[in-house]
Short mmCIF file of C-alpha atoms and ligand atoms in Angstrom, two decimals:
data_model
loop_
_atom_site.label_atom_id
_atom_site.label_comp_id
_atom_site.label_asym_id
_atom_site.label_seq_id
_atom_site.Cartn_x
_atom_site.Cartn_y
_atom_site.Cartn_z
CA UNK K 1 -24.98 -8.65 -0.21
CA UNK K 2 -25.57 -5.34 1.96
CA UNK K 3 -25.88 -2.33 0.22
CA UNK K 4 -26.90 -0.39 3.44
CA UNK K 5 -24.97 0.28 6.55
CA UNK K 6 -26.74 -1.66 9.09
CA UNK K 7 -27.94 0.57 12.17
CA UNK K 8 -24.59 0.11 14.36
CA UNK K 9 -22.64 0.72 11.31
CA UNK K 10 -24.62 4.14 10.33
CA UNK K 11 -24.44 5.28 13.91
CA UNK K 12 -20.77 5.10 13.82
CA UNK K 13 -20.28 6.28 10.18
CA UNK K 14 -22.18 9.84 11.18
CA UNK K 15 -20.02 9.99 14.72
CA UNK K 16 -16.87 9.31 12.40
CA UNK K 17 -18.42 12.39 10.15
CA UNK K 18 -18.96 14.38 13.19
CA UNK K 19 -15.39 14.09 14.66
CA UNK K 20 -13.60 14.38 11.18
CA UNK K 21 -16.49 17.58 10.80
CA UNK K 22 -15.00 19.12 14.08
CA UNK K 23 -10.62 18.11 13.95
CA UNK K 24 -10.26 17.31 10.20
CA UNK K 25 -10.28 21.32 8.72
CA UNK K 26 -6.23 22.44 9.97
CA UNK K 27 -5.00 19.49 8.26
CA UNK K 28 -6.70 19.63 4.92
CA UNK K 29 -3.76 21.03 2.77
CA UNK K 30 -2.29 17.36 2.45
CA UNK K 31 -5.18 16.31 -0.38
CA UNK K 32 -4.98 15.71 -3.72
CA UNK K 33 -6.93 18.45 -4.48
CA UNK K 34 -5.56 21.41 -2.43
CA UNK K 35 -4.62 24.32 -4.04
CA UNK K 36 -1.42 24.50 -2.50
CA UNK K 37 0.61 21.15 -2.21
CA UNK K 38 2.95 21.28 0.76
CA UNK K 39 6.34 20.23 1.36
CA UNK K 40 7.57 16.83 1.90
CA UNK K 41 8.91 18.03 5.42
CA UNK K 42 5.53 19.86 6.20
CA UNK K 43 3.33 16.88 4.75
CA UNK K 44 5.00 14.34 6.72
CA UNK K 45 4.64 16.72 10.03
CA UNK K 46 0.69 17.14 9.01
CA UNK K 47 0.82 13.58 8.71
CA UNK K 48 2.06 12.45 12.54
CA UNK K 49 0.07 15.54 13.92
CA UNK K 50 -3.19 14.17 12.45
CA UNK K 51 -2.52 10.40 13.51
CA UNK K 52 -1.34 11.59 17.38
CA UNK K 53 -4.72 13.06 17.44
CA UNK K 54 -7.08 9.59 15.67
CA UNK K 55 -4.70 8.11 18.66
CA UNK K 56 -6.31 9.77 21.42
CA UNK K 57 -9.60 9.07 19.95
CA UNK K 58 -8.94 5.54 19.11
CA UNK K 59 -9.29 5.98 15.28
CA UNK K 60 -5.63 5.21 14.61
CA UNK K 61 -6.22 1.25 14.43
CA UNK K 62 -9.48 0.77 15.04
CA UNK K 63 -9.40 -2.89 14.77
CA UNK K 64 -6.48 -3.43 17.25
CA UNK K 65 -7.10 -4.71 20.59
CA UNK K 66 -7.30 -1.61 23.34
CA UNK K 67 -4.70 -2.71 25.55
CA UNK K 68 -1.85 -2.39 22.66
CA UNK K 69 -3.55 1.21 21.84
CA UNK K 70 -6.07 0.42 19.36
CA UNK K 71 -9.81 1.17 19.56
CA UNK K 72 -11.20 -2.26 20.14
CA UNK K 73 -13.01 -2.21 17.12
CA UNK K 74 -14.57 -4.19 13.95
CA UNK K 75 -13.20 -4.33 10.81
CA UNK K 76 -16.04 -2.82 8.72
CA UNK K 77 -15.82 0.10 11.01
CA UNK K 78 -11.96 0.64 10.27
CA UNK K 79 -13.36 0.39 6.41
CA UNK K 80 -16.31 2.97 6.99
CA UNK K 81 -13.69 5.40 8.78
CA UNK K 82 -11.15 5.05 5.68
CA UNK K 83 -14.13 5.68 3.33
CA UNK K 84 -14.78 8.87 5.30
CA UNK K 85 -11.39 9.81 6.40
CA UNK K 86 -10.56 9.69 2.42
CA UNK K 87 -13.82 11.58 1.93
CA UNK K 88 -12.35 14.77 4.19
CA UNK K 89 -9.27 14.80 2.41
CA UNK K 90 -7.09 13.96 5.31
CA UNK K 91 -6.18 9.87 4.35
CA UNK K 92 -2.18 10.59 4.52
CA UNK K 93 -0.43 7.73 3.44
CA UNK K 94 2.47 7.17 5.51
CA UNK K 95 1.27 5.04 7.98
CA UNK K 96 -0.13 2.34 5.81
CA UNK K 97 2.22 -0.16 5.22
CA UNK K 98 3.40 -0.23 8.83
CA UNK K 99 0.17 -0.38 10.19
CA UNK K 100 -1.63 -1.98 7.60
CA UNK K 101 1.70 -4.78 7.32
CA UNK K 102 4.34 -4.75 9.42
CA UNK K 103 2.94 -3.78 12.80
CA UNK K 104 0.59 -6.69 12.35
CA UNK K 105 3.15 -9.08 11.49
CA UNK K 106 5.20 -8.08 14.56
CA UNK K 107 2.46 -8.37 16.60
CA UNK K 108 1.90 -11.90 15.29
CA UNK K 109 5.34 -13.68 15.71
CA UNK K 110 7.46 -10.83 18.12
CA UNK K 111 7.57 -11.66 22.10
CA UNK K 112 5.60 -9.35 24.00
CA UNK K 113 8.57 -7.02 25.56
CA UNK K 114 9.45 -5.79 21.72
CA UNK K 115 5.51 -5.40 21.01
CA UNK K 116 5.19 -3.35 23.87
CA UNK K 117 8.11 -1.50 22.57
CA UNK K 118 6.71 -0.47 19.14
CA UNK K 119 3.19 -1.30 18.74
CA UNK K 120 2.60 2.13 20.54
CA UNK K 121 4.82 4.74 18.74
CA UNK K 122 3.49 3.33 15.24
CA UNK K 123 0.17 3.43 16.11
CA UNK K 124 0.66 7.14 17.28
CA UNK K 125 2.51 8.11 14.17
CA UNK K 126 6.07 8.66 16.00
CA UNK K 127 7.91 6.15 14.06
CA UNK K 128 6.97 5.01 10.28
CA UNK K 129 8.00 1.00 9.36
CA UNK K 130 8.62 -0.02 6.07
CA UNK K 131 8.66 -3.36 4.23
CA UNK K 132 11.80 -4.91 2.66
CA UNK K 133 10.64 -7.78 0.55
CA UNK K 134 11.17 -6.94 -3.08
CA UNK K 135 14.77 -7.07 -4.70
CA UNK K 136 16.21 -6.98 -8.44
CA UNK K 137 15.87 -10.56 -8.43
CA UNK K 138 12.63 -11.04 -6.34
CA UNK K 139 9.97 -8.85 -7.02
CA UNK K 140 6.44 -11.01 -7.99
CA UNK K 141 8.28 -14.22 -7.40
CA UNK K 142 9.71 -12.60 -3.88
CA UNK K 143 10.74 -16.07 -2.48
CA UNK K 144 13.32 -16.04 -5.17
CA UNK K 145 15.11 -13.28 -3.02
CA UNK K 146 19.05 -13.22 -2.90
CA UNK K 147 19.19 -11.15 0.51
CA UNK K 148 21.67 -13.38 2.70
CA UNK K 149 21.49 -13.46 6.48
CA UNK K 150 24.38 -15.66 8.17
CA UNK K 151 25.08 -16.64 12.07
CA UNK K 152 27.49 -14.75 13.02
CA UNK K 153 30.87 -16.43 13.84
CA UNK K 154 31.03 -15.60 16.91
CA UNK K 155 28.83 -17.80 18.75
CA UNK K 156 27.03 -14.74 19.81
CA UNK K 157 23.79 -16.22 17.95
CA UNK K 158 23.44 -12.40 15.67
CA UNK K 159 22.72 -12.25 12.23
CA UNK K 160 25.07 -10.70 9.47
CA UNK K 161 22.79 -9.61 6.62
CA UNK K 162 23.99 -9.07 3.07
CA UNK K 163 22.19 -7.88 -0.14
CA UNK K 164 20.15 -5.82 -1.55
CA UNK K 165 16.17 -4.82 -1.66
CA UNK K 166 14.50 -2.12 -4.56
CA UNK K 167 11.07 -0.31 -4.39
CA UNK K 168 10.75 0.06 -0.49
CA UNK K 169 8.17 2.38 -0.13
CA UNK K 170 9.13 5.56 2.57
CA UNK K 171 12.54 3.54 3.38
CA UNK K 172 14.08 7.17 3.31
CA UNK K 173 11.71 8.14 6.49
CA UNK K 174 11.39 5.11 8.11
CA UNK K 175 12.55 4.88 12.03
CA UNK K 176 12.48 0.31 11.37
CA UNK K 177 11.56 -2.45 8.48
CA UNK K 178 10.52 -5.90 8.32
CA UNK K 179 13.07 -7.91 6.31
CA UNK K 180 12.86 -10.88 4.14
CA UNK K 181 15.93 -12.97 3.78
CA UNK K 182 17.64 -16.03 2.69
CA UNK K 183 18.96 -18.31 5.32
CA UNK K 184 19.47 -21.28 3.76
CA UNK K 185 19.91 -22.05 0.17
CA UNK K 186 20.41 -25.89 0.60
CA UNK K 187 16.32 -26.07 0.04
CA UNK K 188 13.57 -25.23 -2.22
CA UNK K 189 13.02 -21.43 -2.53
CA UNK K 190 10.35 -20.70 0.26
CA UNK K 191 11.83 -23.07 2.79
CA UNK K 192 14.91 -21.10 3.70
CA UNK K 193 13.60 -17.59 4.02
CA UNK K 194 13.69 -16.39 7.68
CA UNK K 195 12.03 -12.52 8.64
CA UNK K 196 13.43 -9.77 10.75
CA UNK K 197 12.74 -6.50 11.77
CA UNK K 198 15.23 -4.27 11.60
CA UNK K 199 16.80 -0.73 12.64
CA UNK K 200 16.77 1.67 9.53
CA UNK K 201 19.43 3.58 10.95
CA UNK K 202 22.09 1.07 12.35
CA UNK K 203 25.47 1.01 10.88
CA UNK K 204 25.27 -1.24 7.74
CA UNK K 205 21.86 -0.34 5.89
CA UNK K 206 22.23 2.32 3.20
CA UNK K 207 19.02 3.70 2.01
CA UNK K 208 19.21 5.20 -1.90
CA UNK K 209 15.93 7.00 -3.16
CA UNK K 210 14.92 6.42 -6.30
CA UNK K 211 13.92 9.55 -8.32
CA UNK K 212 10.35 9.22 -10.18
CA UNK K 213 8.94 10.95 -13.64
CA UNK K 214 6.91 12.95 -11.31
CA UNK K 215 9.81 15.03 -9.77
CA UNK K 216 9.32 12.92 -5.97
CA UNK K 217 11.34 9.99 -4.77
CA UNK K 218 9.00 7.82 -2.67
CA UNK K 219 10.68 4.12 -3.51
CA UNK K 220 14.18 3.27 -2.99
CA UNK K 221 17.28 1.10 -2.87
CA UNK K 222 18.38 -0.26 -0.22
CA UNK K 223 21.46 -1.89 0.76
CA UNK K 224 22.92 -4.24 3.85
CA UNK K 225 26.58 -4.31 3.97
CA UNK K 226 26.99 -6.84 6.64
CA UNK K 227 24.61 -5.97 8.67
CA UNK K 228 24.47 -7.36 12.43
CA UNK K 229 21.16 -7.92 13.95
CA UNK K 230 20.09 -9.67 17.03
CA UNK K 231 18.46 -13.16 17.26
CA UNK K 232 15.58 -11.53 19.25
CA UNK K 233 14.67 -9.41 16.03
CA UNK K 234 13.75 -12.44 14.36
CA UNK K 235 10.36 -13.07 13.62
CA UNK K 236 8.66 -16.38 13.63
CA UNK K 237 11.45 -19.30 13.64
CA UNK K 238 14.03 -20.06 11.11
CA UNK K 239 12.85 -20.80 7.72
CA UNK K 240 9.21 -19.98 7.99
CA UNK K 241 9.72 -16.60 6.86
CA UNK K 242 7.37 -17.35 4.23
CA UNK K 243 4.76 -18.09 6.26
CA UNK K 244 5.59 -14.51 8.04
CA UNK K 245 5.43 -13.13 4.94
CA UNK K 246 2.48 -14.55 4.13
CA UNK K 247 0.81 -13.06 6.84
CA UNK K 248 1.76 -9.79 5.85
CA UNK K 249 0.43 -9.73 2.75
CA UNK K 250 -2.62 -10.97 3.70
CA UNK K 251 -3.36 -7.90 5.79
CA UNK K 252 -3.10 -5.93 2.35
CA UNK K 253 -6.68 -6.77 2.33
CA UNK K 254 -8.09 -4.52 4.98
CA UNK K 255 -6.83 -1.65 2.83
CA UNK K 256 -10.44 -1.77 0.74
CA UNK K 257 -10.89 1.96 1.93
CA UNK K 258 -11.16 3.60 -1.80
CA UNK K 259 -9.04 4.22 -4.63
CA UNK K 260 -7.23 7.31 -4.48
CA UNK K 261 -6.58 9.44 -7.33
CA UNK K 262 -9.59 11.41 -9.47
CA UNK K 263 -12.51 9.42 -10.67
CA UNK K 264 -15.12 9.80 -13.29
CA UNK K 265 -16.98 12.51 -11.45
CA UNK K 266 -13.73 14.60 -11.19
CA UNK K 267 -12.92 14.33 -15.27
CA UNK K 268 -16.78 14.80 -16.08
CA UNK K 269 -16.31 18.60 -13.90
CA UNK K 270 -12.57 18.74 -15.46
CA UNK K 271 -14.65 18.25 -19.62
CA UNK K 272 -17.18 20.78 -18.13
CA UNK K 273 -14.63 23.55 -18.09
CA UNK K 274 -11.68 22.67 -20.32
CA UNK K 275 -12.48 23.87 -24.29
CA UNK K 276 -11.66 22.06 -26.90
CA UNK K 277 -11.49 22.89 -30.62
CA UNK K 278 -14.79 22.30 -30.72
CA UNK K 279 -16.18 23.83 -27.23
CA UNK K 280 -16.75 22.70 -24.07
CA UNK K 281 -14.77 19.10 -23.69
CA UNK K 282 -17.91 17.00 -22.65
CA UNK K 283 -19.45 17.69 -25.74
CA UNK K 284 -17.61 15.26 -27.49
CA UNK K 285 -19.35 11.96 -28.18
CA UNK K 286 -16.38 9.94 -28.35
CA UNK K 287 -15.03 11.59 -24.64
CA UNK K 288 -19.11 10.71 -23.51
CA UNK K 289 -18.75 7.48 -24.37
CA UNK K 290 -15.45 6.51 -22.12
CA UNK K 291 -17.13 8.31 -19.07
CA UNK K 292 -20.09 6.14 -19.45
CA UNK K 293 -17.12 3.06 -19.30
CA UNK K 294 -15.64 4.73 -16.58
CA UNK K 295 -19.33 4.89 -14.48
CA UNK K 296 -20.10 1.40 -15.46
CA UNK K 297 -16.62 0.48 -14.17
CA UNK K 298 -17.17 2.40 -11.15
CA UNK K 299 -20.49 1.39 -10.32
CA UNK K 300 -19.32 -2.03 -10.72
CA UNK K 301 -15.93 -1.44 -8.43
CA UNK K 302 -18.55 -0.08 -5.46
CA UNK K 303 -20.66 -2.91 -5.84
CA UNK K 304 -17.48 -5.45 -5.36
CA UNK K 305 -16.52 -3.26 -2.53
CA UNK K 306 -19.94 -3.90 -0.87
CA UNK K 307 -19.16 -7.73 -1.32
CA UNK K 308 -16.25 -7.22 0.61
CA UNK K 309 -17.65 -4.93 3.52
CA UNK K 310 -20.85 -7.50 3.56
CA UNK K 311 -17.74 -10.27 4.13
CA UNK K 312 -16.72 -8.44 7.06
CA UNK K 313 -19.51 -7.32 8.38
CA UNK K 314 -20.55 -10.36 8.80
CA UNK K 315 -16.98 -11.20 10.80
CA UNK K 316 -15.72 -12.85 7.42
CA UNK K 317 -12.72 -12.65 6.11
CA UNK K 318 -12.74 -11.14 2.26
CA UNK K 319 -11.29 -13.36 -0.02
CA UNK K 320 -8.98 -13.52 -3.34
CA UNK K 321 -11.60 -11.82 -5.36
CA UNK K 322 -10.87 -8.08 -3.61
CA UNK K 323 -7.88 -8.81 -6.60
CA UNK K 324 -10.30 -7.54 -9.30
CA UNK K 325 -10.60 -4.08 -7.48
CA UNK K 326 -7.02 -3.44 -7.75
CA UNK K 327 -7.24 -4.60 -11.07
CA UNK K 328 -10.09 -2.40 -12.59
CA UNK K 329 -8.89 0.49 -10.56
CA UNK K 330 -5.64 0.79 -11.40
CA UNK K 331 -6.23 0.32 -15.20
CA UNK K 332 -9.04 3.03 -15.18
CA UNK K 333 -7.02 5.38 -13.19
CA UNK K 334 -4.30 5.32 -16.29
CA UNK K 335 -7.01 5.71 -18.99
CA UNK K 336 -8.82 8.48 -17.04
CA UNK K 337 -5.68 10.18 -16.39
CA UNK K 338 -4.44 9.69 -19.66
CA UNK K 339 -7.88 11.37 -21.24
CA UNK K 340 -7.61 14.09 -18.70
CA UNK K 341 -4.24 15.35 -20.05
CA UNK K 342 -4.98 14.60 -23.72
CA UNK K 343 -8.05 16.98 -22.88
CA UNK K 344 -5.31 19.82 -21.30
CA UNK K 345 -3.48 20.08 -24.15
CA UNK K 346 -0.81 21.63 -24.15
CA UNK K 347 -1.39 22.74 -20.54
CA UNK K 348 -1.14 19.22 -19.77
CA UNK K 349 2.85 19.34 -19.12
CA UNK K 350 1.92 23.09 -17.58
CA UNK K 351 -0.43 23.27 -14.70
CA UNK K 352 0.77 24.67 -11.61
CA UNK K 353 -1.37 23.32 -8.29
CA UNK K 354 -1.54 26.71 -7.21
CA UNK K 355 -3.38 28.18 -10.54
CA UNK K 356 -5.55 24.99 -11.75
CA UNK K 357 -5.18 22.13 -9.04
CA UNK K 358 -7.81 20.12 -10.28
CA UNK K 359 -5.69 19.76 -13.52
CA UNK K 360 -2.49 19.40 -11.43
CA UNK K 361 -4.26 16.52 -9.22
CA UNK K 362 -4.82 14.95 -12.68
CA UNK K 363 -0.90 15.36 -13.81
CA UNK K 364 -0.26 13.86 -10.65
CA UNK K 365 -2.32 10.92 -10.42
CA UNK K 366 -1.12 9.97 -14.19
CA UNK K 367 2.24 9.80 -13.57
CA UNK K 368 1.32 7.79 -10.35
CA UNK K 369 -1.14 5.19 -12.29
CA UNK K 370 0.99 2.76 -14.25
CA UNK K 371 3.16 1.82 -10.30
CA UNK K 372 -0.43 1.06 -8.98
CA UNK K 373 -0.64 -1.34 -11.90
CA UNK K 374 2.59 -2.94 -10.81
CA UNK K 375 2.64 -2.31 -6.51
CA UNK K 376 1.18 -4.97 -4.30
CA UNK K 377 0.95 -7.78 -7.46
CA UNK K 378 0.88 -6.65 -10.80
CA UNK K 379 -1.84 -6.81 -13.19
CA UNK K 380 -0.91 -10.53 -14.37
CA UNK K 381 -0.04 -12.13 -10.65
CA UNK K 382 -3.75 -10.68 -9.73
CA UNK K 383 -5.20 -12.32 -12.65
CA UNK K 384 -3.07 -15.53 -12.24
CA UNK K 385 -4.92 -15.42 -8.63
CA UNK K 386 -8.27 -15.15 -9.86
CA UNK K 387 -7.69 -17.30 -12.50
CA UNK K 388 -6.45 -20.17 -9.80
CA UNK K 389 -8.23 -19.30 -6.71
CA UNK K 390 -11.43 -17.80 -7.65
CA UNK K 391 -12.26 -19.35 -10.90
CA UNK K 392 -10.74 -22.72 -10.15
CA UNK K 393 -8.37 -22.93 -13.08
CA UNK K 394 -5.47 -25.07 -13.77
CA UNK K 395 -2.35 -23.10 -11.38
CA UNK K 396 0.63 -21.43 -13.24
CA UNK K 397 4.05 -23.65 -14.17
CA UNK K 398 5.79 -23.78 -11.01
CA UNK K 399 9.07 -25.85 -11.90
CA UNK K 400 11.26 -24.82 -9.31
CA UNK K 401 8.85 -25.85 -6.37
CA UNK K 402 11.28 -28.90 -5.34
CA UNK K 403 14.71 -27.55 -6.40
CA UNK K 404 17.45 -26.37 -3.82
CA UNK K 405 17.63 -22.18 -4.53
CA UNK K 406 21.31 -23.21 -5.43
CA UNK K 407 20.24 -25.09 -8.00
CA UNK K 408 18.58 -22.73 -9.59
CA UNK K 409 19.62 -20.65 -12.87
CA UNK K 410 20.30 -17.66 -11.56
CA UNK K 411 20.15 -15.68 -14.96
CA UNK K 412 22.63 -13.06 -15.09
C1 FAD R 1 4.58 2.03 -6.30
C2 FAD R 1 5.32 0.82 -5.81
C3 FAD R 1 5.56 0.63 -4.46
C4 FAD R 1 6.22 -0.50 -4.01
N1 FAD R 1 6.51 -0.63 -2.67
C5 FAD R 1 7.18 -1.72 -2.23
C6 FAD R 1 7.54 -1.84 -0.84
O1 FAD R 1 7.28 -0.95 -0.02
N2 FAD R 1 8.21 -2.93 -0.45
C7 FAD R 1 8.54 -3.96 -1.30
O2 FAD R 1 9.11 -4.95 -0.87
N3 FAD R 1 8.25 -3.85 -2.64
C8 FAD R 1 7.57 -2.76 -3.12
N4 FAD R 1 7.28 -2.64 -4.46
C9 FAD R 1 7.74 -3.67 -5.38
C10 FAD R 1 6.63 -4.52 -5.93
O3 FAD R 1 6.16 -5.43 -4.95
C11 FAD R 1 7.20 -5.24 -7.15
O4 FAD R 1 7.54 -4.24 -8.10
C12 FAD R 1 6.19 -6.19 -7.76
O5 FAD R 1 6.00 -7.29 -6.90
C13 FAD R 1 6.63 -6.69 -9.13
O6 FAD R 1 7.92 -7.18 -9.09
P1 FAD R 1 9.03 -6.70 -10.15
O7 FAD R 1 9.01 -5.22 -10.22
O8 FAD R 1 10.31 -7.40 -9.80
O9 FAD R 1 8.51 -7.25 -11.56
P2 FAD R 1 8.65 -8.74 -12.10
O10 FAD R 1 8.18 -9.70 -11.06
O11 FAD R 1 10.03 -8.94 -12.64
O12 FAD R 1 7.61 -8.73 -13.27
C14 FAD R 1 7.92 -8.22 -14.57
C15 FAD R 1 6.72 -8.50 -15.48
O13 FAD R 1 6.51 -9.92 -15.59
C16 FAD R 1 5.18 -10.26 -15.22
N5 FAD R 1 5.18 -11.55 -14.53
C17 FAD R 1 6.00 -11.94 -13.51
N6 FAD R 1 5.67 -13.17 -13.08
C18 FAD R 1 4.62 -13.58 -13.85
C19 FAD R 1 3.81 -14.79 -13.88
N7 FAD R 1 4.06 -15.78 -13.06
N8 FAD R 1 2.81 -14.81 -14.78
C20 FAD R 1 2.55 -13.79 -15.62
N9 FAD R 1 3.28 -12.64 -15.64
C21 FAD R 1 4.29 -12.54 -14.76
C22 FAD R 1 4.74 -9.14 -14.28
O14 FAD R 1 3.34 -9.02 -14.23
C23 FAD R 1 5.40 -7.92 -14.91
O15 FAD R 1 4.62 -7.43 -15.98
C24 FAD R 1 6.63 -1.50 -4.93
C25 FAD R 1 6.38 -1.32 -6.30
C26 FAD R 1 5.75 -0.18 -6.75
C27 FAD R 1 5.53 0.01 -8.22
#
């Protein structure tokens, strides 16, 4: 394991400083941390501004070959410029899941007129993807989807698409999607799931926000009421959509950028200046004792992170064990959140981000822990993949592996 940038990498990690030193100030207001949290409207606006202008200095996919828009780059350096871009306070998180997953996958299985079409405008912020995988019925066990797409009859060779999907992240700004779907349920579960993309504002997709404890509406519902879509939008052939899917997720792994949300160094300044009964909040053992968790934690997350970056630095791919990040994040993010507000008090249900945002960030970030715990695998599919593919272990039940999706109990 590295725990140093080698020479290349620390040459481009202080000419990432010095460019997010000189552009990142205008578009600060969009942290955690600001004093002043913006509007949806104005944060999504500071959002494409800020990725039109990592375009035009090829920081808005570094990895991505240059001829599609990208910078050409290596992986660890598209890790190094998270780690700093997060560091400036200007890591929006729009973008992600369509760069990060869906503009990947399209440029994996789409012919090359409709990548030439959209591998641009996403990677220049003018048009946000989304990912429809997850419904009611299919959220960890996704291949057990319900989400019907049909020929239609009239010999044109289109899809109709039926159903319904729940949790899509930014569905409600989203310009297109990549769709999971059930073409045939004559075989076992992941055999007859075929992937489009698809138009998030063409007649027959409803879009439904769902309204969170913390006052936004980020996820939603979303509905097809038969919805017609092209054969050309199909990606990869029919029934392999779970090896498209596949794919996608497995780009989830480049995001190894940072947790976001406060840390231990942010609730140790937060105990320095928050009074308890008994004076200054750090002064309590039993509080001491949890940060020193948290740091051991931490220290421990870093050094798992520098497996990963050693992995690909080295032109590796990281493997199943970047699960325990996610893992040992999440969870600390809820505890540390959880003491943060505890130490508030009353002030805890209070704070206004324009009097006290540190407290405010903290408000925020709890009522946004326990989805972290659940959003790309929850707590127990991560362990279930350690357990199997890291440590070796005897794999979950699986009964329905051979059984026609008809055949299965659908529950109620
Ligand atoms: C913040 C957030 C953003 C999201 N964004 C998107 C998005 O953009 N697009 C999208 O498609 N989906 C998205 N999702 C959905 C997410 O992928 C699912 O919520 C997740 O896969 C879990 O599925 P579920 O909610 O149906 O829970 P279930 O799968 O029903 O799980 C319920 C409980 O059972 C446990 N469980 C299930 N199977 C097993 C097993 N085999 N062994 C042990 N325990 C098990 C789970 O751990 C959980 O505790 C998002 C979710 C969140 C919270």
């Amino acid at each position: 394991m590295d725990f140093n940038d080698s020479p290349e990498e620390a040459a481009f990690r202080s000419q990432v400083r010095a460019w997010l030193d000189a552009h990142a100030g205008p578009f600060r207001s969009g942290s955690s941390m600001a004093a002043r949290r913006p509007s949806h409207d104005e944060l999504l606006r500071l959002a494409k501004a800020w990725q039109a202008k990592k375009a035009d200095a090829g920081y808005a996919a570094i990895t991505w070959p240059k001829a599609w828009g990208g910078g050409g780059g290596e992986p660890i350096q598209q890790v190094i410029f998270n780690q700093e871009e997060q560091k400036a306070g200007v890591a929006f998180p729009f973008f992600t899941i369509g760069l990060g997953m869906c503009i990947p996958t399209v440029m994996a299985f789409a012919d090359e007129a409709t990548k030439k079409r959209f591998v641009g405008p996403a990677i220049r912020g003018e048009e946000i993807w989304c990912q429809l995988f997850s419904e009611p019925a299919g959220g960890s066990d996704v291949a057990a989807l319900r989400t019907r797409a049909e020929r239609a009859e009239d010999g044109s060779g289109d899809w109709i698409i039926n159903g319904q999907k729940v949790w899509t992240t930014g569905a409600h700004y989203s310009d297109y999607g990549i769709l999971l779907t059930r073409t045939n349920p004559d075989v076992p579960k992941h055999k007859g799931l075929t992937m489009f993309w698809i138009d998030m504002h063409a007649p027959g997709v409803e879009v439904r926000p769902i309204h969170q404890m913390s006052g936004g509406s980020e996820f939603n519902e979303v509905y097809f009421t038969d919805l017609r879509v092209k054969d050309s939008q199909r990606l990869g052939d029919v029934g392999q959509g779970w090896q498209v899917a596949l794919v996608t997720l497995m780009n989830e792994r480049l995001a190894v950028g940072g947790a976001s949300g406060p840390n231990y160094r942010e609730i140790l300044e937060l105990a320095r200046t928050t009074l308890g009964a008994d004076g200054p909040a750090i002064e309590d053992r039993a509080f001491r004792q949890r940060l020193a968790d948290w740091y051991v934690q931490a220290e421990g997350l870093k050094f798992t992170r520098y497996r990963t970056m050693t992995a690909l630095s080295r032109g590796q791919t990281p493997g199943p064990e970047s699960s325990i990040g996610k893992i040992i994040a999440a969870n600390q993010l809820q505890d540390l959140t959880n003491q943060a507000i505890e130490m508030q008090d009353q002030f805890g249900i209070i704070a206004d981000p324009s009097i006290a945002p540190m407290e405010a960030a903290f408000q925020q970030a709890f009522m946004w822990a326990p989805g972290l715990r659940i959003a790309g695998g929850t707590d127990e599919i991560l362990r279930n993949i350690i357990a199997e593919r890291v440590l070796g272990l005897p794999g979950d039940v699986r009964v329905d592996k051979d059984v026609a999706f008809k055949d299965m109990p659908r529950g109620v």
